[in-house]
PDB file of N, CA and C in Angstrom:
ATOM      1  N   MET A   1     -28.098 -12.799 -15.699  1.00  0.00           N
ATOM      2  CA  MET A   1     -27.797 -14.119 -15.368  1.00  0.00           C
ATOM      3  C   MET A   1     -28.864 -14.916 -14.795  1.00  0.00           C
ATOM      4  N   ASP A   2     -29.031 -16.100 -14.955  1.00  0.00           N
ATOM      5  CA  ASP A   2     -30.043 -16.835 -14.460  1.00  0.00           C
ATOM      6  C   ASP A   2     -30.027 -16.844 -13.007  1.00  0.00           C
ATOM      7  N   LYS A   3     -31.323 -16.844 -12.271  1.00  0.00           N
ATOM      8  CA  LYS A   3     -31.368 -16.886 -10.849  1.00  0.00           C
ATOM      9  C   LYS A   3     -30.819 -17.961 -10.226  1.00  0.00           C
ATOM     10  N   THR A   4     -30.938 -19.143 -10.832  1.00  0.00           N
ATOM     11  CA  THR A   4     -30.544 -20.383 -10.255  1.00  0.00           C
ATOM     12  C   THR A   4     -29.021 -20.526 -10.594  1.00  0.00           C
ATOM     13  N   LEU A   5     -28.427 -19.918 -11.567  1.00  0.00           N
ATOM     14  CA  LEU A   5     -27.033 -19.919 -11.588  1.00  0.00           C
ATOM     15  C   LEU A   5     -26.286 -18.947 -10.701  1.00  0.00           C
ATOM     16  N   LYS A   6     -26.947 -17.874 -10.283  1.00  0.00           N
ATOM     17  CA  LYS A   6     -26.344 -16.932  -9.285  1.00  0.00           C
ATOM     18  C   LYS A   6     -26.600 -17.438  -7.918  1.00  0.00           C
ATOM     19  N   ARG A   7     -27.629 -18.265  -7.498  1.00  0.00           N
ATOM     20  CA  ARG A   7     -27.610 -19.034  -6.314  1.00  0.00           C
ATOM     21  C   ARG A   7     -26.712 -20.000  -6.144  1.00  0.00           C
ATOM     22  N   THR A   8     -26.445 -20.793  -7.364  1.00  0.00           N
ATOM     23  CA  THR A   8     -25.400 -21.746  -7.209  1.00  0.00           C
ATOM     24  C   THR A   8     -24.207 -21.266  -7.040  1.00  0.00           C
ATOM     25  N   LEU A   9     -23.689 -20.221  -7.659  1.00  0.00           N
ATOM     26  CA  LEU A   9     -22.451 -19.788  -7.459  1.00  0.00           C
ATOM     27  C   LEU A   9     -22.377 -19.177  -6.249  1.00  0.00           C
ATOM     28  N   ALA A  10     -23.321 -18.453  -5.668  1.00  0.00           N
ATOM     29  CA  ALA A  10     -23.444 -17.961  -4.192  1.00  0.00           C
ATOM     30  C   ALA A  10     -23.057 -18.908  -3.098  1.00  0.00           C
ATOM     31  N   TRP A  11     -23.774 -20.126  -3.204  1.00  0.00           N
ATOM     32  CA  TRP A  11     -23.624 -21.203  -2.397  1.00  0.00           C
ATOM     33  C   TRP A  11     -22.039 -21.863  -2.594  1.00  0.00           C
ATOM     34  N   THR A  12     -21.640 -21.850  -3.824  1.00  0.00           N
ATOM     35  CA  THR A  12     -20.424 -22.390  -4.187  1.00  0.00           C
ATOM     36  C   THR A  12     -19.245 -21.650  -3.347  1.00  0.00           C
ATOM     37  N   GLY A  13     -19.418 -20.414  -3.578  1.00  0.00           N
ATOM     38  CA  GLY A  13     -18.586 -19.292  -3.086  1.00  0.00           C
ATOM     39  C   GLY A  13     -18.450 -19.446  -1.317  1.00  0.00           C
ATOM     40  N   ILE A  14     -19.675 -19.483  -0.788  1.00  0.00           N
ATOM     41  CA  ILE A  14     -19.947 -19.696   0.630  1.00  0.00           C
ATOM     42  C   ILE A  14     -19.239 -20.979   1.068  1.00  0.00           C
ATOM     43  N   GLY A  15     -19.289 -21.888   0.288  1.00  0.00           N
ATOM     44  CA  GLY A  15     -18.570 -23.336   0.711  1.00  0.00           C
ATOM     45  C   GLY A  15     -17.109 -23.235   0.643  1.00  0.00           C
ATOM     46  N   LEU A  16     -16.647 -22.494  -0.383  1.00  0.00           N
ATOM     47  CA  LEU A  16     -15.169 -22.377  -0.424  1.00  0.00           C
ATOM     48  C   LEU A  16     -14.524 -21.458   0.419  1.00  0.00           C
ATOM     49  N   LEU A  17     -15.419 -20.494   0.949  1.00  0.00           N
ATOM     50  CA  LEU A  17     -15.127 -19.567   2.121  1.00  0.00           C
ATOM     51  C   LEU A  17     -14.941 -20.355   3.464  1.00  0.00           C
ATOM     52  N   ILE A  18     -15.892 -20.914   3.481  1.00  0.00           N
ATOM     53  CA  ILE A  18     -15.862 -21.886   4.716  1.00  0.00           C
ATOM     54  C   ILE A  18     -14.742 -22.860   4.881  1.00  0.00           C
ATOM     55  N   LEU A  19     -14.519 -23.643   3.711  1.00  0.00           N
ATOM     56  CA  LEU A  19     -13.316 -24.360   3.507  1.00  0.00           C
ATOM     57  C   LEU A  19     -11.988 -23.821   3.625  1.00  0.00           C
ATOM     58  N   LEU A  20     -11.804 -22.351   3.266  1.00  0.00           N
ATOM     59  CA  LEU A  20     -10.554 -21.631   3.296  1.00  0.00           C
ATOM     60  C   LEU A  20     -10.494 -21.202   4.928  1.00  0.00           C
ATOM     61  N   LEU A  21     -11.635 -20.702   5.501  1.00  0.00           N
ATOM     62  CA  LEU A  21     -11.550 -20.498   6.835  1.00  0.00           C
ATOM     63  C   LEU A  21     -10.974 -21.667   7.710  1.00  0.00           C
ATOM     64  N   LEU A  22     -11.487 -22.989   7.544  1.00  0.00           N
ATOM     65  CA  LEU A  22     -11.065 -24.127   8.057  1.00  0.00           C
ATOM     66  C   LEU A  22      -9.558 -24.512   7.853  1.00  0.00           C
ATOM     67  N   ILE A  23      -9.113 -24.096   6.888  1.00  0.00           N
ATOM     68  CA  ILE A  23      -7.859 -24.519   6.597  1.00  0.00           C
ATOM     69  C   ILE A  23      -6.751 -23.547   7.244  1.00  0.00           C
ATOM     70  N   VAL A  24      -7.346 -22.248   7.425  1.00  0.00           N
ATOM     71  CA  VAL A  24      -6.547 -20.932   7.940  1.00  0.00           C
ATOM     72  C   VAL A  24      -6.540 -21.336   9.432  1.00  0.00           C
ATOM     73  N   VAL A  25      -7.635 -21.737  10.077  1.00  0.00           N
ATOM     74  CA  VAL A  25      -7.642 -21.893  11.548  1.00  0.00           C
ATOM     75  C   VAL A  25      -6.838 -23.314  11.901  1.00  0.00           C
ATOM     76  N   ASN A  26      -6.865 -24.149  10.997  1.00  0.00           N
ATOM     77  CA  ASN A  26      -6.065 -25.419  11.204  1.00  0.00           C
ATOM     78  C   ASN A  26      -4.535 -25.023  11.010  1.00  0.00           C
ATOM     79  N   GLN A  27      -4.088 -24.070  10.380  1.00  0.00           N
ATOM     80  CA  GLN A  27      -2.618 -23.707   9.907  1.00  0.00           C
ATOM     81  C   GLN A  27      -2.319 -22.899  11.214  1.00  0.00           C
ATOM     82  N   ILE A  28      -3.230 -22.144  11.714  1.00  0.00           N
ATOM     83  CA  ILE A  28      -2.891 -21.195  12.862  1.00  0.00           C
ATOM     84  C   ILE A  28      -2.568 -22.132  14.221  1.00  0.00           C
ATOM     85  N   THR A  29      -3.511 -23.133  14.163  1.00  0.00           N
ATOM     86  CA  THR A  29      -3.537 -24.124  15.289  1.00  0.00           C
ATOM     87  C   THR A  29      -2.032 -24.798  15.259  1.00  0.00           C
ATOM     88  N   GLN A  30      -1.735 -25.303  14.101  1.00  0.00           N
ATOM     89  CA  GLN A  30      -0.530 -26.085  14.048  1.00  0.00           C
ATOM     90  C   GLN A  30       0.701 -25.164  14.316  1.00  0.00           C
ATOM     91  N   VAL A  31       0.780 -23.954  13.757  1.00  0.00           N
ATOM     92  CA  VAL A  31       1.776 -23.232  14.130  1.00  0.00           C
ATOM     93  C   VAL A  31       1.945 -22.694  15.708  1.00  0.00           C
ATOM     94  N   SER A  32       0.807 -22.430  16.408  1.00  0.00           N
ATOM     95  CA  SER A  32       0.893 -22.118  17.547  1.00  0.00           C
ATOM     96  C   SER A  32       1.169 -23.384  18.538  1.00  0.00           C
ATOM     97  N   MET A  33       0.766 -24.482  18.150  1.00  0.00           N
ATOM     98  CA  MET A  33       1.354 -25.676  18.760  1.00  0.00           C
ATOM     99  C   MET A  33       2.753 -25.948  18.903  1.00  0.00           C
ATOM    100  N   ALA A  34       3.181 -25.552  17.560  1.00  0.00           N
ATOM    101  CA  ALA A  34       4.708 -25.549  17.220  1.00  0.00           C
ATOM    102  C   ALA A  34       5.551 -24.531  18.285  1.00  0.00           C
ATOM    103  N   ALA A  35       4.992 -23.277  18.234  1.00  0.00           N
ATOM    104  CA  ALA A  35       5.511 -22.303  19.115  1.00  0.00           C
ATOM    105  C   ALA A  35       5.399 -22.612  20.477  1.00  0.00           C
ATOM    106  N   SER A  36       4.299 -23.458  20.935  1.00  0.00           N
ATOM    107  CA  SER A  36       4.114 -23.419  22.332  1.00  0.00           C
ATOM    108  C   SER A  36       5.204 -24.610  23.023  1.00  0.00           C
ATOM    109  N   THR A  37       5.892 -25.346  22.070  1.00  0.00           N
ATOM    110  CA  THR A  37       6.851 -26.095  22.440  1.00  0.00           C
ATOM    111  C   THR A  37       8.112 -25.318  22.902  1.00  0.00           C
ATOM    112  N   ILE A  38       8.227 -24.138  22.420  1.00  0.00           N
ATOM    113  CA  ILE A  38       9.403 -23.390  22.741  1.00  0.00           C
ATOM    114  C   ILE A  38       8.989 -22.777  23.962  1.00  0.00           C
ATOM    115  N   HIS A  39       7.758 -22.088  24.436  1.00  0.00           N
ATOM    116  CA  HIS A  39       7.392 -21.492  25.635  1.00  0.00           C
ATOM    117  C   HIS A  39       5.912 -21.469  25.359  1.00  0.00           C
ATOM    118  N   PRO A  40       5.132 -21.805  26.432  1.00  0.00           N
ATOM    119  CA  PRO A  40       3.621 -21.528  26.388  1.00  0.00           C
ATOM    120  C   PRO A  40       3.149 -20.056  26.080  1.00  0.00           C
ATOM    121  N   ALA A  41       3.809 -19.157  26.703  1.00  0.00           N
ATOM    122  CA  ALA A  41       3.549 -17.653  26.508  1.00  0.00           C
ATOM    123  C   ALA A  41       3.589 -17.344  24.981  1.00  0.00           C
ATOM    124  N   PHE A  42       4.854 -17.888  24.461  1.00  0.00           N
ATOM    125  CA  PHE A  42       5.180 -17.588  23.073  1.00  0.00           C
ATOM    126  C   PHE A  42       4.264 -18.026  22.070  1.00  0.00           C
ATOM    127  N   GLY A  43       3.502 -19.450  22.466  1.00  0.00           N
ATOM    128  CA  GLY A  43       2.727 -20.142  21.814  1.00  0.00           C
ATOM    129  C   GLY A  43       1.301 -19.142  21.617  1.00  0.00           C
ATOM    130  N   ARG A  44       0.924 -18.654  22.818  1.00  0.00           N
ATOM    131  CA  ARG A  44      -0.213 -17.689  22.735  1.00  0.00           C
ATOM    132  C   ARG A  44       0.113 -16.404  21.951  1.00  0.00           C
ATOM    133  N   LEU A  45       1.316 -15.812  22.237  1.00  0.00           N
ATOM    134  CA  LEU A  45       1.428 -14.693  21.208  1.00  0.00           C
ATOM    135  C   LEU A  45       1.473 -15.074  19.869  1.00  0.00           C
ATOM    136  N   VAL A  46       1.993 -16.003  19.458  1.00  0.00           N
ATOM    137  CA  VAL A  46       1.882 -16.430  18.004  1.00  0.00           C
ATOM    138  C   VAL A  46       0.423 -16.560  17.460  1.00  0.00           C
ATOM    139  N   THR A  47      -0.320 -17.100  18.278  1.00  0.00           N
ATOM    140  CA  THR A  47      -1.804 -17.256  17.961  1.00  0.00           C
ATOM    141  C   THR A  47      -2.478 -15.966  17.833  1.00  0.00           C
ATOM    142  N   ILE A  48      -2.267 -15.332  18.791  1.00  0.00           N
ATOM    143  CA  ILE A  48      -2.761 -13.846  18.822  1.00  0.00           C
ATOM    144  C   ILE A  48      -2.570 -13.185  17.633  1.00  0.00           C
ATOM    145  N   LEU A  49      -1.148 -13.059  17.256  1.00  0.00           N
ATOM    146  CA  LEU A  49      -0.654 -12.282  16.215  1.00  0.00           C
ATOM    147  C   LEU A  49      -1.089 -12.933  14.639  1.00  0.00           C
ATOM    148  N   LEU A  50      -1.109 -14.239  14.657  1.00  0.00           N
ATOM    149  CA  LEU A  50      -1.551 -14.689  13.421  1.00  0.00           C
ATOM    150  C   LEU A  50      -3.159 -14.441  13.244  1.00  0.00           C
ATOM    151  N   ALA A  51      -3.724 -14.645  14.290  1.00  0.00           N
ATOM    152  CA  ALA A  51      -5.352 -14.502  14.045  1.00  0.00           C
ATOM    153  C   ALA A  51      -5.589 -12.767  13.789  1.00  0.00           C
ATOM    154  N   MET A  52      -4.927 -11.940  14.411  1.00  0.00           N
ATOM    155  CA  MET A  52      -4.919 -10.526  14.075  1.00  0.00           C
ATOM    156  C   MET A  52      -4.625 -10.391  12.654  1.00  0.00           C
ATOM    157  N   PHE A  53      -3.524 -10.936  12.242  1.00  0.00           N
ATOM    158  CA  PHE A  53      -3.015 -10.801  10.757  1.00  0.00           C
ATOM    159  C   PHE A  53      -4.255 -11.315   9.772  1.00  0.00           C
ATOM    160  N   PHE A  54      -4.606 -12.551  10.001  1.00  0.00           N
ATOM    161  CA  PHE A  54      -5.485 -12.983   9.067  1.00  0.00           C
ATOM    162  C   PHE A  54      -6.802 -12.287   9.205  1.00  0.00           C
ATOM    163  N   THR A  55      -7.262 -11.769  10.186  1.00  0.00           N
ATOM    164  CA  THR A  55      -8.504 -10.901  10.314  1.00  0.00           C
ATOM    165  C   THR A  55      -8.309  -9.602   9.598  1.00  0.00           C
ATOM    166  N   VAL A  56      -7.212  -8.830   9.703  1.00  0.00           N
ATOM    167  CA  VAL A  56      -6.745  -7.779   8.836  1.00  0.00           C
ATOM    168  C   VAL A  56      -6.896  -8.187   7.567  1.00  0.00           C
ATOM    169  N   ILE A  57      -6.091  -9.156   6.907  1.00  0.00           N
ATOM    170  CA  ILE A  57      -6.253  -9.516   5.495  1.00  0.00           C
ATOM    171  C   ILE A  57      -7.477  -9.678   4.978  1.00  0.00           C
ATOM    172  N   PHE A  58      -8.353 -10.207   5.942  1.00  0.00           N
ATOM    173  CA  PHE A  58      -9.894 -10.567   5.388  1.00  0.00           C
ATOM    174  C   PHE A  58     -10.584  -9.315   5.327  1.00  0.00           C
ATOM    175  N   LEU A  59     -10.487  -8.462   6.365  1.00  0.00           N
ATOM    176  CA  LEU A  59     -11.368  -7.236   6.498  1.00  0.00           C
ATOM    177  C   LEU A  59     -11.174  -6.008   5.671  1.00  0.00           C
ATOM    178  N   VAL A  60      -9.752  -5.971   5.255  1.00  0.00           N
ATOM    179  CA  VAL A  60      -9.369  -4.877   4.441  1.00  0.00           C
ATOM    180  C   VAL A  60     -10.027  -4.709   3.054  1.00  0.00           C
ATOM    181  N   PRO A  61     -10.012  -5.699   2.282  1.00  0.00           N
ATOM    182  CA  PRO A  61     -10.556  -5.939   1.101  1.00  0.00           C
ATOM    183  C   PRO A  61     -12.131  -6.008   1.115  1.00  0.00           C
ATOM    184  N   LEU A  62     -12.888  -6.566   2.435  1.00  0.00           N
ATOM    185  CA  LEU A  62     -14.100  -6.593   2.623  1.00  0.00           C
ATOM    186  C   LEU A  62     -14.781  -5.063   2.639  1.00  0.00           C
ATOM    187  N   PHE A  63     -13.940  -4.199   3.587  1.00  0.00           N
ATOM    188  CA  PHE A  63     -14.271  -2.747   3.769  1.00  0.00           C
ATOM    189  C   PHE A  63     -14.126  -1.876   2.335  1.00  0.00           C
ATOM    190  N   GLY A  64     -13.037  -2.328   1.721  1.00  0.00           N
ATOM    191  CA  GLY A  64     -12.875  -1.656   0.521  1.00  0.00           C
ATOM    192  C   GLY A  64     -13.923  -1.921  -0.413  1.00  0.00           C
ATOM    193  N   PHE A  65     -14.522  -3.103  -0.608  1.00  0.00           N
ATOM    194  CA  PHE A  65     -15.626  -3.499  -1.470  1.00  0.00           C
ATOM    195  C   PHE A  65     -16.754  -2.828  -1.007  1.00  0.00           C
ATOM    196  N   LEU A  66     -16.956  -2.747   0.345  1.00  0.00           N
ATOM    197  CA  LEU A  66     -18.145  -2.008   0.732  1.00  0.00           C
ATOM    198  C   LEU A  66     -18.329  -0.629   0.600  1.00  0.00           C
ATOM    199  N   LYS A  67     -17.285   0.086   0.542  1.00  0.00           N
ATOM    200  CA  LYS A  67     -16.875   1.454   0.368  1.00  0.00           C
ATOM    201  C   LYS A  67     -17.143   1.777  -1.005  1.00  0.00           C
ATOM    202  N   LEU A  68     -17.228   1.167  -1.875  1.00  0.00           N
ATOM    203  CA  LEU A  68     -17.277   1.482  -3.556  1.00  0.00           C
ATOM    204  C   LEU A  68     -18.507   2.084  -3.586  1.00  0.00           C
ATOM    205  N   ARG A  69     -18.488   3.148  -4.497  1.00  0.00           N
ATOM    206  CA  ARG A  69     -19.641   3.982  -4.913  1.00  0.00           C
ATOM    207  C   ARG A  69     -20.309   3.087  -5.971  1.00  0.00           C
ATOM    208  N   LYS A  70     -21.593   3.525  -5.926  1.00  0.00           N
ATOM    209  CA  LYS A  70     -22.607   2.980  -6.991  1.00  0.00           C
ATOM    210  C   LYS A  70     -22.049   3.465  -8.393  1.00  0.00           C
ATOM    211  N   PRO A  71     -22.173   2.584  -9.239  1.00  0.00           N
ATOM    212  CA  PRO A  71     -21.717   2.981 -10.539  1.00  0.00           C
ATOM    213  C   PRO A  71     -22.851   3.994 -11.231  1.00  0.00           C
ATOM    214  N   LEU A  72     -22.308   4.872 -12.061  1.00  0.00           N
ATOM    215  CA  LEU A  72     -23.112   5.940 -12.612  1.00  0.00           C
ATOM    216  C   LEU A  72     -24.050   5.238 -13.560  1.00  0.00           C
ATOM    217  N   GLU A  73     -25.278   5.973 -13.593  1.00  0.00           N
ATOM    218  CA  GLU A  73     -26.230   5.216 -14.474  1.00  0.00           C
ATOM    219  C   GLU A  73     -26.079   6.067 -15.895  1.00  0.00           C
ATOM    220  N   LEU A  74     -26.246   5.279 -16.995  1.00  0.00           N
ATOM    221  CA  LEU A  74     -26.288   5.833 -18.169  1.00  0.00           C
ATOM    222  C   LEU A  74     -27.497   6.714 -18.669  1.00  0.00           C
ATOM    223  N   PRO A  75     -27.208   7.955 -19.155  1.00  0.00           N
ATOM    224  CA  PRO A  75     -28.488   8.663 -19.461  1.00  0.00           C
ATOM    225  C   PRO A  75     -29.284   8.055 -20.596  1.00  0.00           C
ATOM    226  N   ASP A  76     -30.670   8.611 -20.463  1.00  0.00           N
ATOM    227  CA  ASP A  76     -31.532   8.103 -21.464  1.00  0.00           C
ATOM    228  C   ASP A  76     -31.136   8.696 -22.980  1.00  0.00           C
ATOM    229  N   GLU A  77     -31.237   7.771 -23.785  1.00  0.00           N
ATOM    230  CA  GLU A  77     -30.743   8.031 -25.332  1.00  0.00           C
ATOM    231  C   GLU A  77     -31.697   9.189 -25.990  1.00  0.00           C
ATOM    232  N   THR A  78     -32.928   9.394 -25.492  1.00  0.00           N
ATOM    233  CA  THR A  78     -33.926  10.603 -25.815  1.00  0.00           C
ATOM    234  C   THR A  78     -33.559  11.744 -25.026  1.00  0.00           C
ATOM    235  N   ASN A  79     -32.613  11.804 -24.199  1.00  0.00           N
ATOM    236  CA  ASN A  79     -32.347  12.919 -23.551  1.00  0.00           C
ATOM    237  C   ASN A  79     -31.102  13.772 -24.229  1.00  0.00           C
ATOM    238  N   THR A  80     -31.393  14.885 -24.794  1.00  0.00           N
ATOM    239  CA  THR A  80     -30.447  15.590 -25.841  1.00  0.00           C
ATOM    240  C   THR A  80     -29.564  16.388 -24.951  1.00  0.00           C
ATOM    241  N   GLU A  81     -29.773  16.665 -23.695  1.00  0.00           N
ATOM    242  CA  GLU A  81     -28.818  17.461 -22.855  1.00  0.00           C
ATOM    243  C   GLU A  81     -27.618  16.637 -22.227  1.00  0.00           C
ATOM    244  N   ALA A  82     -27.865  15.258 -22.148  1.00  0.00           N
ATOM    245  CA  ALA A  82     -26.966  14.531 -21.624  1.00  0.00           C
ATOM    246  C   ALA A  82     -25.936  14.194 -22.823  1.00  0.00           C
TER     247      ALA A  82
END
């Protein structure tokens, strides 16, 4: 793939990730504000639980991706033993 295309796709992905993070933070804030109208401690609890939930949802696939093994290399065509 062309180097500029890779760079463009990487920056687009980073931008979309930041946008998604902004949306998630906004939604957590709105839910915690709604829960705070019931009781302030309940609002804090909801905020902490939602933040932990979304952190786990983000980190589990990230760690899974980082733990992947390197792909096997194809043997040389001139190597008759392989």
